[in-house]
XYZ file of C-alpha atoms in Angstrom:
93
model
C 122.682 90.436 96.203
C 119.752 92.573 95.273
C 119.235 96.306 95.177
C 116.004 97.898 95.434
C 115.550 101.475 94.165
C 112.512 103.635 94.720
C 111.718 107.165 93.894
C 108.542 108.954 95.361
C 107.357 112.226 93.838
C 105.592 114.202 96.543
C 103.363 117.214 96.820
C 103.677 119.250 99.952
C 100.457 120.982 100.940
C 101.675 122.993 103.840
C 104.914 124.383 102.187
C 104.674 128.177 101.440
C 108.463 128.560 101.148
C 111.565 126.410 100.507
C 112.464 126.629 104.141
C 109.068 124.898 105.159
C 109.635 122.368 102.359
C 112.965 121.437 103.706
C 111.573 121.014 107.127
C 109.076 118.509 106.054
C 111.302 116.647 103.739
C 114.151 116.562 106.235
C 111.830 115.123 108.762
C 110.617 112.349 106.369
C 114.117 111.423 105.280
C 115.607 111.375 108.846
C 112.696 109.292 110.412
C 112.768 106.809 107.410
C 116.507 106.506 107.686
C 116.342 105.611 111.364
C 113.287 103.354 110.997
C 114.101 101.373 107.926
C 118.047 101.552 107.827
C 117.997 102.679 104.063
C 119.983 105.183 102.083
C 117.474 108.026 101.297
C 117.796 111.559 99.896
C 116.019 114.479 98.107
C 117.093 113.834 94.449
C 114.835 116.251 92.573
C 112.692 119.438 92.367
C 115.156 121.174 94.678
C 113.956 124.592 93.635
C 110.156 123.933 93.778
C 108.463 124.692 97.098
C 105.656 122.351 97.004
C 107.025 119.297 95.147
C 109.909 116.958 95.997
C 111.457 113.813 94.547
C 112.769 111.499 97.361
C 114.859 108.421 96.349
C 115.874 105.589 98.468
C 117.749 102.360 98.103
C 117.939 99.010 99.853
C 120.367 96.199 99.626
C 119.528 92.609 100.702
C 120.115 89.015 99.723
C 116.287 88.418 99.755
C 113.838 89.757 97.176
C 110.975 89.530 99.582
C 112.825 91.569 102.190
C 113.550 94.352 99.456
C 109.956 94.384 98.309
C 108.560 94.667 102.038
C 110.935 97.261 102.910
C 110.065 99.342 99.810
C 106.280 98.894 100.612
C 106.795 99.843 104.241
C 108.755 102.967 103.496
C 106.134 104.139 100.891
C 103.341 103.368 103.504
C 105.307 105.290 106.096
C 105.637 108.416 103.864
C 101.885 108.302 102.950
C 101.126 108.548 106.741
C 102.279 112.207 106.632
C 99.160 114.317 106.415
C 101.254 117.336 105.117
C 102.065 115.469 101.822
C 100.559 113.466 99.076
C 102.532 110.972 96.993
C 101.887 111.649 93.355
C 104.109 108.973 91.675
C 106.194 105.988 92.898
C 108.747 104.302 90.605
C 110.145 100.974 91.889
C 113.066 98.851 90.530
C 114.832 95.802 91.801
C 118.152 95.012 90.308
C-alpha cells in the first residue's frame, strides 16, 4: 500500500476578505474531492486572506496511479484563474 501526500501553497488574487478566500478554497476542495476521490483539506494560513495551504492524500497499491493522481489534482488546481500555486510539496510513503 502506498500513500501519496501533497501540499500546495496558493496565492488567491481575488480574495479581499476571509469570506471570499473561504468561498474559493471551499470550491477547489469540494470539486477536487468529487473529481479525484481524495482526502483534501485546508491545512495552513487559515488567518491569511490571500494565502492558503491545501493538503491532500491518495492511497493506492500502484505508485503510477498515486503519481498520476497528484499530477492531475495539481493541474486541476492550476486551472483556476483566481489563484496561483506558489509551492508544491509531494511525498510518497
